[in-house]
Amino acid sequence: MTPDQSSSPSCEGCGISRDLSLLLYNVRYRASQRRFCTNCVLKNHQGLFCPICFDVYDDSPPPHLRLICHKCPSLAHRSCVVASSDSDATPAFYLCPPCGDPKFTYFKLTSKNPTVAKENGDRDSVDLVAVSAQNGNSIRAVDMQSARVLVAAARIAASSMTKAAAAARIDAERRCKEAALARKKAREALEQVEYLAAKEKDAKGFSA
Ligand SMILES: [Zn+2]
Ligand SMILES: [Zn+2]
Ligand SMILES: [Zn+2]
């Protein structure tokens, strides 16, 4: 990802700054290129990943292995839903995490100090996989869950841009063909004009 200094580095979905969201991704969304934060990438691509284990689907899981959110297109592994709920039964009405809790965010940046967290036995932050130091004491940390969220968003953004690039290439080829056709038509029209002009000249020559 190349940082873009020329325009304001904030999410075009929710307006969060890159500082607070850690990463912004370029994605192709509704026929235009947008810059989204991790949350907005995931919120706008429900159905492409499991909102519990954050696996990105190559193909969506077969019907008997998945649950569809009652309110949105989000698909979860049935096993993930069962494992994360208190009962062993499959819920009659499954709601994905953001539909179940309006305040839910996929990605949260914690500002815990990983060393202190480790000493305190803080389970959430023990699995720290990425740490970015801000200024000495304040350390921003990404726990295992958030790391999975980041990977899912990055994979979705990458596949979105790959598809966009393929679409752009097809579009460019089509435009190229159209341009060639337009040039051919222009040449034919020009030849026609020249032919008519010559004919007119001949006719004038005869009548003079
Ligand atoms: Zn956003
Ligand atoms: Zn899952
Ligand atoms: Zn939902």
mmCIF file of N, CA and C and ligand atoms in Angstrom, residues 46 69-74 94-100, ligand 3:
data_model
loop_
_atom_site.group_PDB
_atom_site.id
_atom_site.type_symbol
_atom_site.label_atom_id
_atom_site.label_comp_id
_atom_site.label_asym_id
_atom_site.label_seq_id
_atom_site.Cartn_x
_atom_site.Cartn_y
_atom_site.Cartn_z
ATOM 1 N N GLN A 46 -19.948 -7.672 3.213
ATOM 2 C CA GLN A 46 -20.492 -8.766 3.988
ATOM 3 C C GLN A 46 -20.820 -9.909 3.054
ATOM 4 N N CYS A 69 -27.073 -14.207 7.877
ATOM 5 C CA CYS A 69 -27.632 -13.250 8.837
ATOM 6 C C CYS A 69 -29.075 -12.938 8.449
ATOM 7 N N HIS A 70 -29.904 -12.786 9.480
ATOM 8 C CA HIS A 70 -31.319 -12.537 9.253
ATOM 9 C C HIS A 70 -31.553 -11.149 8.640
ATOM 10 N N LYS A 71 -30.588 -10.234 8.842
ATOM 11 C CA LYS A 71 -30.804 -8.855 8.404
ATOM 12 C C LYS A 71 -29.954 -8.415 7.216
ATOM 13 N N CYS A 72 -28.816 -9.074 6.982
ATOM 14 C CA CYS A 72 -27.901 -8.613 5.935
ATOM 15 C C CYS A 72 -27.305 -9.819 5.205
ATOM 16 N N PRO A 73 -26.520 -9.595 4.142
ATOM 17 C CA PRO A 73 -26.001 -10.744 3.373
ATOM 18 C C PRO A 73 -24.850 -11.490 4.035
ATOM 19 N N SER A 74 -24.495 -11.130 5.263
ATOM 20 C CA SER A 74 -23.361 -11.759 5.931
ATOM 21 C C SER A 74 -23.546 -13.275 6.079
ATOM 22 N N TYR A 94 -30.219 -16.226 13.134
ATOM 23 C CA TYR A 94 -28.837 -15.806 13.331
ATOM 24 C C TYR A 94 -28.681 -14.341 12.931
ATOM 25 N N LEU A 95 -28.065 -13.562 13.809
ATOM 26 C CA LEU A 95 -27.720 -12.187 13.472
ATOM 27 C C LEU A 95 -26.207 -12.081 13.508
ATOM 28 N N CYS A 96 -25.606 -11.497 12.451
ATOM 29 C CA CYS A 96 -24.154 -11.333 12.433
ATOM 30 C C CYS A 96 -23.770 -10.316 13.511
ATOM 31 N N PRO A 97 -22.489 -10.280 13.938
ATOM 32 C CA PRO A 97 -22.129 -9.373 15.040
ATOM 33 C C PRO A 97 -22.562 -7.917 14.846
ATOM 34 N N PRO A 98 -22.309 -7.280 13.679
ATOM 35 C CA PRO A 98 -22.744 -5.874 13.560
ATOM 36 C C PRO A 98 -24.260 -5.708 13.560
ATOM 37 N N CYS A 99 -25.012 -6.690 13.045
ATOM 38 C CA CYS A 99 -26.474 -6.573 13.074
ATOM 39 C C CYS A 99 -27.000 -6.815 14.486
ATOM 40 N N GLY A 100 -26.286 -7.642 15.245
ATOM 41 C CA GLY A 100 -26.711 -7.941 16.605
ATOM 42 C C GLY A 100 -26.386 -6.820 17.580
HETATM 43 ZN ZN ZN B 3 -26.000 -8.954 9.516
#
